[in-house]
XYZ file of C-alpha atoms in Angstrom:
654
model
C 274.414 215.947 69.858
C 274.263 212.381 71.224
C 275.730 213.552 74.536
C 276.091 217.297 73.976
C 274.129 220.518 74.140
C 272.275 221.756 71.085
C 275.346 223.704 69.985
C 277.171 220.386 69.521
C 280.195 221.600 71.500
C 279.464 221.537 75.222
C 279.428 218.032 76.721
C 276.625 217.030 79.091
C 278.221 216.187 82.445
C 275.109 215.607 84.553
C 271.372 215.235 83.969
C 268.318 215.936 86.123
C 265.048 214.263 85.122
C 261.479 215.005 86.214
C 257.940 214.382 85.026
C 257.042 217.503 83.099
C 253.339 216.654 82.692
C 252.458 216.762 86.365
C 249.808 219.365 87.112
C 248.940 221.216 90.323
C 252.456 220.787 91.670
C 253.452 224.408 92.153
C 255.669 223.636 95.145
C 257.874 221.276 93.117
C 258.051 223.797 90.269
C 259.121 226.497 92.720
C 261.851 224.311 94.200
C 263.160 223.332 90.767
C 263.229 226.952 89.634
C 265.152 228.157 92.704
C 267.503 225.175 92.546
C 268.365 225.698 88.889
C 268.845 229.438 89.380
C 271.329 228.704 92.155
C 273.159 226.260 89.887
C 273.549 229.004 87.292
C 274.875 231.371 89.973
C 277.535 228.779 90.789
C 278.662 228.916 87.172
C 277.060 225.759 85.794
C 275.539 225.897 82.336
C 272.149 224.243 81.960
C 269.908 223.483 79.018
C 266.373 222.089 79.427
C 264.885 219.534 77.075
C 261.091 219.403 77.241
C 260.164 217.568 74.052
C 258.921 214.440 75.838
C 256.911 213.552 78.899
C 260.097 213.222 80.935
C 261.859 216.574 81.005
C 265.628 216.683 81.274
C 267.908 219.400 82.606
C 271.318 219.006 80.982
C 274.249 220.360 82.978
C 277.694 221.319 81.718
C 280.574 222.307 84.002
C 282.783 224.974 82.364
C 286.571 224.729 82.821
C 286.749 227.763 85.121
C 284.173 226.181 87.467
C 286.051 222.876 87.430
C 289.263 224.715 88.246
C 287.671 226.601 91.146
C 286.058 223.551 92.713
C 289.063 221.285 92.192
C 290.910 223.633 94.501
C 288.001 223.703 96.931
C 287.678 219.894 96.933
C 291.466 219.455 97.313
C 291.744 217.110 94.350
C 295.216 215.775 93.605
C 296.217 216.564 90.033
C 299.310 215.578 87.993
C 301.991 218.230 87.801
C 304.022 218.992 84.701
C 306.691 216.470 83.857
C 309.965 217.260 85.560
C 313.239 217.441 83.735
C 315.103 214.123 83.974
C 312.164 212.669 85.915
C 313.178 209.132 84.961
C 316.474 209.583 86.773
C 314.842 211.030 89.882
C 312.202 208.334 90.322
C 313.700 204.869 90.477
C 311.845 201.676 91.194
C 312.852 199.967 94.418
C 313.618 196.279 94.490
C 310.866 194.099 95.910
C 309.879 190.467 95.706
C 306.450 191.450 94.392
C 307.982 193.619 91.682
C 310.327 190.808 90.689
C 307.399 188.409 90.359
C 305.480 190.928 88.265
C 308.440 191.356 85.931
C 308.820 187.572 85.731
C 305.204 187.085 84.660
C 305.571 189.819 82.054
C 307.950 187.667 80.066
C 306.837 186.670 76.543
C 305.620 183.248 77.685
C 303.051 184.953 79.937
C 301.939 187.629 77.490
C 298.499 186.042 77.213
C 297.536 187.500 80.612
C 298.697 191.042 79.842
C 296.096 193.544 78.668
C 296.429 194.910 75.147
C 298.629 197.995 75.487
C 297.578 199.217 72.057
C 294.050 199.655 73.419
C 294.877 200.448 77.031
C 297.937 202.624 76.855
C 300.036 202.641 79.983
C 299.616 205.840 81.937
C 302.750 207.922 82.149
C 303.787 208.275 85.762
C 303.340 211.824 87.001
C 303.840 213.275 90.432
C 300.613 214.509 92.028
C 299.940 217.663 93.982
C 296.866 219.252 95.497
C 295.435 221.526 92.835
C 295.836 225.259 93.387
C 295.065 228.090 90.999
C 297.743 230.185 92.656
C 300.321 227.572 91.664
C 299.095 227.140 88.131
C 302.688 226.902 86.903
C 302.837 223.417 88.448
C 300.018 222.097 86.272
C 299.326 221.828 82.590
C 295.760 223.063 83.076
C 295.424 224.155 79.455
C 295.773 220.593 78.170
C 292.450 219.350 76.721
C 292.416 216.202 78.863
C 293.692 217.750 82.100
C 290.236 217.859 83.696
C 288.883 214.404 82.913
C 285.148 213.594 82.597
C 285.185 211.892 86.001
C 286.504 215.090 87.620
C 283.819 217.195 85.912
C 281.158 214.746 87.106
C 282.500 214.856 90.669
C 282.486 218.666 90.627
C 278.934 218.777 89.258
C 277.719 216.390 91.947
C 279.532 218.376 94.653
C 277.693 221.533 93.593
C 274.339 219.762 93.266
C 274.633 218.312 96.771
C 275.122 221.783 98.269
C 272.865 224.037 96.205
C 269.792 225.536 97.888
C 266.265 225.065 96.611
C 264.402 227.033 99.271
C 264.240 230.541 100.616
C 266.885 231.889 102.963
C 264.763 231.189 106.050
C 264.244 227.558 104.980
C 267.374 226.327 106.681
C 267.381 222.683 105.625
C 266.244 222.986 102.001
C 269.667 222.107 100.647
C 270.973 219.507 98.274
C 269.986 217.165 95.499
C 269.466 214.204 97.818
C 266.502 215.837 99.547
C 264.988 216.836 96.201
C 265.154 213.207 95.089
C 263.659 212.029 98.373
C 260.797 214.511 97.929
C 260.263 213.362 94.303
C 260.919 216.860 92.972
C 263.269 215.149 90.525
C 262.774 211.573 89.382
C 266.467 210.917 88.909
C 269.869 212.550 88.669
C 272.825 210.884 87.021
C 276.008 211.423 85.003
C 276.103 210.063 81.475
C 277.868 206.964 80.298
C 280.491 207.427 77.627
C 278.681 206.185 74.530
C 276.363 203.249 73.993
C 277.101 199.597 73.140
C 274.227 199.798 70.630
C 276.287 202.245 68.574
C 279.668 200.564 68.014
C 280.603 203.199 65.471
C 281.012 205.638 68.373
C 284.481 204.904 69.711
C 284.284 205.384 73.455
C 285.765 204.195 76.716
C 282.597 202.358 77.727
C 282.586 200.122 74.649
C 286.297 199.436 75.052
C 285.839 198.382 78.673
C 282.864 196.199 77.753
C 284.812 194.368 75.062
C 288.209 194.072 76.722
C 287.428 194.006 80.445
C 283.808 193.012 81.110
C 283.796 190.124 78.640
C 283.961 186.678 80.262
C 286.215 185.406 77.469
C 288.853 187.858 78.766
C 288.812 186.197 82.178
C 292.525 185.453 82.157
C 293.568 189.015 81.335
C 294.699 191.528 83.922
C 292.358 194.392 84.710
C 293.023 197.910 83.341
C 292.761 199.455 86.801
C 293.926 202.940 85.831
C 291.314 203.115 83.083
C 288.630 201.794 85.444
C 289.594 204.527 87.887
C 289.333 207.164 85.169
C 285.846 205.975 84.234
C 284.239 205.042 87.562
C 286.392 206.814 90.127
C 288.624 205.550 92.908
C 285.917 203.863 95.015
C 284.810 201.337 92.396
C 288.328 200.904 91.008
C 289.561 200.096 94.521
C 286.930 197.360 94.790
C 288.067 195.753 91.539
C 291.718 196.133 92.550
C 290.991 194.324 95.823
C 288.874 191.647 94.123
C 291.600 190.999 91.556
C 294.290 190.799 94.244
C 292.160 188.471 96.371
C 291.483 186.243 93.354
C 295.187 185.986 92.519
C 295.999 185.102 96.125
C 293.464 182.269 95.978
C 295.569 180.469 93.365
C 298.164 179.280 95.891
C 295.476 178.327 98.430
C 293.604 176.374 95.743
C 296.726 174.419 94.764
C 297.513 173.402 98.350
C 293.845 172.537 98.946
C 293.844 170.301 95.873
C 297.016 168.577 97.094
C 295.324 167.915 100.437
C 292.239 166.513 98.711
C 294.169 164.274 96.300
C 296.426 163.029 99.087
C 293.368 161.889 101.011
C 291.834 160.412 97.876
C 294.948 158.369 97.110
C 295.568 157.127 100.654
C 292.100 156.533 102.111
C 292.245 152.764 101.469
C 295.544 152.470 103.356
C 294.275 154.397 106.361
C 294.816 152.163 109.377
C 291.935 153.556 111.433
C 289.480 153.022 108.578
C 290.730 149.471 108.082
C 290.195 148.631 111.752
C 286.672 150.093 111.700
C 285.723 148.241 108.521
C 287.102 144.898 109.750
C 285.438 145.040 113.184
C 282.342 142.796 113.110
C 281.780 142.437 116.858
C 281.674 145.879 118.456
C 278.153 147.128 119.166
C 277.649 150.871 119.658
C 274.986 152.574 121.763
C 272.105 154.474 120.108
C 272.845 158.089 119.222
C 269.410 159.279 120.386
C 266.658 158.184 122.761
C 263.536 157.630 120.681
C 264.092 156.543 117.087
C 267.685 155.321 117.148
C 268.815 151.715 117.525
C 272.055 150.004 118.422
C 274.522 149.907 115.572
C 277.677 148.051 114.611
C 281.005 149.838 114.509
C 281.684 148.707 110.937
C 278.572 150.629 109.845
C 280.836 153.676 110.001
C 283.214 152.206 107.393
C 282.057 154.494 104.587
C 282.075 157.475 106.929
C 285.659 156.846 107.964
C 286.842 156.537 104.350
C 285.154 159.783 103.332
C 286.365 161.499 106.482
C 289.963 160.538 105.684
C 289.737 162.227 102.277
C 289.321 165.573 104.025
C 290.929 164.836 107.395
C 294.335 163.278 106.818
C 297.968 163.917 107.658
C 298.218 166.597 104.980
C 295.311 168.483 106.580
C 297.629 169.697 109.344
C 299.979 171.134 106.736
C 297.032 172.732 104.960
C 295.721 174.277 108.195
C 299.121 175.794 108.988
C 299.452 177.030 105.417
C 296.031 178.725 105.463
C 296.799 180.439 108.772
C 299.994 181.853 107.267
C 298.161 182.595 104.003
C 295.487 184.679 105.750
C 298.155 186.770 107.480
C 300.285 187.178 104.364
C 297.235 188.071 102.307
C 296.359 191.017 104.549
C 299.955 192.234 104.773
C 300.523 192.001 101.026
C 297.235 193.772 100.375
C 298.365 196.645 102.595
C 301.526 196.995 100.514
C 299.653 196.690 97.233
C 296.940 199.146 98.267
C 299.579 201.634 99.431
C 301.054 201.596 95.945
C 297.602 202.164 94.446
C 296.854 204.982 96.886
C 300.063 206.732 95.914
C 299.436 206.250 92.202
C 295.863 207.539 92.418
C 296.637 210.403 94.780
C 294.479 209.364 97.743
C 297.216 208.680 100.300
C 296.354 211.739 102.397
C 292.670 211.800 101.559
C 290.197 212.202 104.403
C 286.440 212.576 104.264
C 285.254 216.132 103.876
C 282.644 217.472 106.261
C 279.310 216.096 105.168
C 275.959 217.839 105.440
C 273.481 216.211 107.830
C 271.046 213.650 106.471
C 267.474 214.929 105.925
C 266.180 212.171 108.206
C 268.511 213.351 110.950
C 267.432 216.964 110.567
C 263.810 215.894 110.871
C 264.439 214.331 114.293
C 267.557 216.112 115.584
C 268.373 213.494 118.160
C 270.725 210.599 118.530
C 269.483 207.590 120.459
C 271.880 204.751 119.816
C 270.320 201.420 120.705
C 273.527 199.478 121.325
C 271.996 197.166 123.909
C 269.037 196.550 121.631
C 271.441 195.656 118.798
C 273.227 193.088 120.947
C 269.944 191.456 121.963
C 268.768 191.188 118.349
C 272.090 189.687 117.211
C 272.029 187.130 120.038
C 268.464 186.135 119.196
C 269.352 185.771 115.519
C 272.263 183.466 116.452
C 269.942 181.227 118.446
C 267.422 181.387 115.616
C 270.096 180.242 113.142
C 270.751 177.105 115.179
C 267.011 176.503 115.500
C 266.690 176.720 111.711
C 269.401 174.087 111.323
C 267.711 171.765 113.826
C 264.352 172.254 112.097
C 265.988 171.457 108.755
C 267.426 168.269 110.246
C 264.058 167.228 111.682
C 262.368 167.951 108.346
C 264.906 165.745 106.586
C 264.321 162.888 109.028
C 260.572 163.176 108.531
C 261.065 163.009 104.760
C 263.400 160.001 104.668
C 262.558 158.277 107.925
C 265.437 156.332 109.464
C 267.139 154.300 106.700
C 269.392 151.463 107.780
C 272.121 152.132 105.241
C 274.826 154.380 106.710
C 275.772 155.853 103.337
C 272.162 156.861 102.735
C 272.080 158.596 106.084
C 275.323 160.384 105.320
C 274.384 161.709 101.898
C 270.640 162.234 102.201
C 270.442 163.556 105.742
C 273.417 165.902 105.616
C 272.868 167.009 102.022
C 269.140 167.649 102.300
C 269.559 169.410 105.636
C 272.177 171.715 104.122
C 269.978 172.498 101.096
C 266.985 173.354 103.290
C 269.212 175.439 105.546
C 270.618 177.299 102.518
C 267.146 178.057 101.158
C 265.894 179.348 104.499
C 269.072 181.403 105.051
C 268.723 182.998 101.618
C 265.152 184.035 102.376
C 266.095 185.255 105.852
C 268.668 187.617 104.343
C 265.856 189.842 103.082
C 264.174 189.865 106.490
C 267.463 190.664 108.213
C 268.004 193.547 105.782
C 264.757 195.144 106.931
C 265.699 194.606 110.577
C 269.147 196.142 110.018
C 267.645 199.179 108.272
C 265.155 199.658 111.105
C 267.864 199.332 113.760
C 270.020 201.890 111.955
C 267.114 204.275 111.384
C 266.334 204.508 115.087
C 269.952 205.507 115.750
C 269.466 208.734 113.740
C 272.993 208.889 112.369
C 274.005 212.418 111.483
C 275.788 211.954 108.141
C 275.250 209.544 105.281
C 278.707 207.999 105.758
C 277.974 207.264 109.420
C 274.621 205.796 108.449
C 276.118 203.599 105.706
C 278.923 202.322 107.925
C 276.527 201.445 110.739
C 274.104 199.752 108.347
C 276.856 197.823 106.560
C 278.224 196.434 109.811
C 274.783 195.311 110.995
C 273.927 193.588 107.722
C 277.278 191.807 107.713
C 276.833 190.616 111.307
C 273.352 189.335 110.495
C 274.590 187.464 107.438
C 277.599 186.180 109.381
C 275.238 184.655 111.920
C 272.764 183.552 109.265
C 275.291 181.550 107.234
C 277.790 180.518 109.901
C 275.633 179.669 112.940
C 274.782 176.133 111.793
C 278.407 175.510 110.775
C 279.735 176.770 114.115
C 277.182 174.550 115.844
C 278.341 171.432 113.982
C 282.036 172.268 114.351
C 282.213 173.327 117.993
C 279.047 172.263 119.844
C 277.370 169.235 118.295
C 278.571 165.965 119.809
C 281.047 167.644 122.159
C 279.166 167.181 125.459
C 276.892 164.130 125.061
C 277.924 162.339 128.248
C 278.051 158.544 128.349
C 275.563 155.662 128.700
C 273.523 155.835 131.892
C 274.613 159.434 132.402
C 273.883 161.443 129.282
C 273.983 165.215 129.560
C 270.494 166.636 129.176
C 268.945 170.086 128.909
C 265.252 170.291 129.857
C 265.183 166.485 129.774
C 266.425 166.454 126.163
C 269.578 164.521 125.406
C 272.372 166.403 123.695
C 272.628 165.735 119.970
C 275.467 163.458 118.902
C 277.397 163.261 115.677
C 276.711 160.557 113.128
C 278.641 157.295 113.149
C 281.716 158.705 111.441
C 281.883 161.909 113.455
C 280.859 165.465 112.666
C 283.579 166.254 110.123
C 281.799 164.694 107.146
C 278.548 166.415 108.054
C 280.433 169.695 108.477
C 282.092 169.235 105.085
C 278.782 168.579 103.324
C 277.080 171.467 105.105
C 279.935 173.814 104.256
C 280.202 172.706 100.624
C 276.494 173.042 99.888
C 276.052 176.380 101.672
C 279.212 177.940 100.227
C 278.919 176.639 96.672
C 275.131 176.975 96.631
C 275.307 180.578 97.800
C 277.857 181.379 95.094
C 275.788 179.733 92.365
C 272.629 181.565 93.442
C 274.530 184.851 93.630
C 276.052 184.372 90.165
C 272.649 183.656 88.640
C 271.064 186.656 90.321
C 274.145 188.762 89.551
C 273.232 189.136 85.920
C 269.601 188.020 85.698
C 268.048 190.473 88.151
C 269.676 193.647 86.750
C 268.941 192.461 83.202
C 265.261 191.773 83.944
C 264.720 194.995 85.911
C 266.457 197.082 83.279
C 264.445 195.519 80.445
C 261.217 195.957 82.414
C 261.995 199.614 83.027
C 262.902 200.100 79.378
C 259.673 198.389 78.288
C 257.570 200.587 80.573
C 259.434 203.686 79.500
C 259.248 203.095 75.750
C 255.645 201.873 75.577
C 254.243 203.825 78.507
C 251.556 202.665 80.923
C 247.849 202.642 80.239
C 246.871 203.613 83.775
C 245.062 206.815 84.571
C 246.476 209.224 87.093
C 243.806 211.066 89.039
C 245.933 214.131 89.700
C 247.308 214.434 86.190
C 244.062 213.740 84.337
C 246.028 211.822 81.778
C 248.146 208.772 81.151
C 250.491 207.966 84.000
C 253.144 206.194 81.943
C 256.630 207.526 81.471
C 256.624 207.120 77.692
C 260.055 207.932 76.351
C 261.754 207.750 72.972
C 265.438 206.919 73.340
C 267.187 209.206 70.896
C 270.265 210.354 72.833
C 272.541 209.388 75.702
C 270.471 210.840 78.550
C 267.269 209.113 77.439
C 269.140 205.816 76.993
C 270.676 206.107 80.445
C 267.349 207.059 82.037
C 266.154 203.482 81.477
C 269.130 202.007 83.344
C 269.003 201.034 87.001
C 269.870 203.744 89.482
C 273.093 203.556 91.419
C 272.618 203.806 95.186
C 274.790 203.858 98.280
C 274.495 200.112 98.897
C 275.242 198.962 95.348
C 278.935 198.387 96.004
C 278.301 197.177 99.553
C 276.446 194.128 98.226
C 279.501 193.160 96.179
C 281.872 193.496 99.121
C 279.491 191.574 101.370
C 279.412 188.509 99.114
C 283.183 188.366 98.947
C 283.725 188.851 102.690
C 281.217 186.086 103.490
C 283.150 183.885 101.066
C 286.430 184.873 102.730
C 285.037 183.633 106.036
C 284.176 180.279 104.492
C 287.686 179.711 103.129
C 289.525 180.808 106.272
C 287.512 179.816 109.338
C 286.266 176.441 108.066
C 288.722 175.644 105.288
C 290.164 172.603 107.112
C 286.811 170.834 106.793
C 286.551 171.629 103.081
C 289.965 171.923 101.368
C 288.319 172.489 97.991
C 286.793 175.744 99.257
C 289.564 178.012 97.878
C 289.249 176.357 94.457
C 285.500 176.993 94.266
C 286.074 180.540 95.507
C 288.690 181.080 92.795
C 286.389 179.830 90.038
C 283.553 181.981 91.353
C 285.677 185.122 91.559
C 286.987 184.771 88.016
C 283.423 185.101 86.740
C 282.368 187.508 89.496
C 284.897 190.103 88.353
C 283.694 190.119 84.756
C 279.998 189.936 85.616
C 280.313 192.838 88.045
C 282.082 194.851 85.371
C 279.389 194.063 82.822
C 276.644 194.913 85.294
C 278.132 198.302 86.148
C 278.745 199.186 82.507
C 275.608 197.817 80.893
C 272.727 197.749 83.364
C 273.432 200.565 85.834
C 273.650 204.285 85.394
C 277.151 205.643 85.648
C 278.104 206.180 89.264
C 279.438 209.445 90.604
C 283.233 209.099 91.019
C 284.145 209.107 94.693
C 287.463 209.138 96.470
C 288.398 206.624 99.158
C 291.693 205.704 100.741
C 291.121 201.964 100.951
C 288.403 199.328 101.203
C 287.239 200.793 104.503
C 285.696 198.707 107.251
C 286.119 195.495 105.275
C 289.846 195.323 106.032
C 289.095 195.307 109.766
C 286.467 192.610 109.242
C 288.965 190.411 107.370
C 291.539 191.044 110.091
C 289.111 189.731 112.719
C 288.178 186.762 110.518
C 291.869 185.939 110.136
C 292.308 185.790 113.912
C 289.226 183.598 114.271
C 290.605 181.332 111.541
C 293.922 180.882 113.358
C 292.127 180.026 116.611
C 289.627 177.655 114.977
C 292.304 175.815 112.988
């Protein structure tokens, strides 16, 4: 009965949890009673467990209910195998397919997943499920309705079941019950536990063969990921894997550009002329604290600049412009194949019920002009932060005479301070984005999420890129000339350092990009691990606080003796969980496309980061988070459009 009802036969598909020791909460009891009665009327089978402080309502979806709602939800299901199907379906020739077959040769077997553990899915044609056309489907097969389908059906019913009287129009759905704290949590169960290796299950297999970092070179079992998590999460990992593979070619060309500059910087004619010039005196780069300087002071700058800005850089810039375009086009082809294989080609969002927050206000006041003002102010604020970081660095180090010291200390320290401030500002911008989206009163949750996601991305785009755009396109471009410097409010325009702005841009870009990735990787596994262990500690030992309403201990003491109690201690999955993963990768994509000419090693660092990112994300979803409800999507959504815009900006900026 680890994950089953007391009869040991019926599998638990979904669990509702609430504090059963709360007193004087008749309204919550009434809502739970009505809600559970309506679930039974829909055909769900429930079994309460009230042996501990946290009470659980176990839910099982019978096959006849799954069949009925599969038809209602228009789920694509595999039809029976056709006679001579192999002769009907032939694989078309394609360059991509030829490359795949080439890398499946014995010499490349080390990257192929173990087919003894992850058996290749037999290709089956898909059709929208219909009980009237039952002859098309093998519905009697024991694995026809998979656990992910049963979970999706259970969640669909829970989201639409009433918990109020007939005249209480808006008392509908599990989401509102969770918002009102009628239930503490609601979640599907993971398949087994890593603490019990004797239980052979899909979760343990994925942890060992997919989420393990030592398997970093192996392909991902995408079909099995889709069966466990659903299309939405599987599509993310499919895109991340494709993006990571595409970075290999960009990394190789970037390395060639870097090594070419490294091998030829001593023969660079411009650098030689600068280093050998002992007579040319240059004007001060600022009014107050700057002095005249000799041209050969920029010798080190020019050598370092040549490493990143050389003849091969032009080739690299052209290559990356073509790469960005090819990447998007190839992803469209690859995702189309996945959509067809997973049966989501014709999928469109079903009509969603209104959000409870929308029903409470029943108005839509979109503050578009307000949004534009806030974004513009944040862009200016980003440049101000960079200038403040630069001034702080100068106050720390003064004005050293050595040009190399200026180059490394000033640019490096400024970038580190800017990175730290930008990381902190992300949390503030999140609150601003949530507030801006809340006052729009979006009707459905999908509209709300899309609006919020776009705002957060724009804020982070400005937060991380504003200082880099300033250095690349504004700083040192309009300084004027001696005796007639361009000034704004009597302040002279900032000039680049002796060797130009490229070296400063490279250092700024390298520290912000690599530093952000390192911080994200550390937090990727540490934060979920710490929060999950803290929740488990509180749950197992309980809290010693007194609750005035309950007249008793307020702790959620819980003995983990089955799957639903084990999963209760895991972190809850929410709408923005996957958004955070996409956001990190799209910010990275901007770094390696828009500014890649200034930092040719960017694709290499992105590749190394993504290799670990894939496995750490997998481990996080399997080990530290509750199982997510499988959801259907056609593609990666708004992120494709964002990358399309970034690609155009990259071509223009190159």
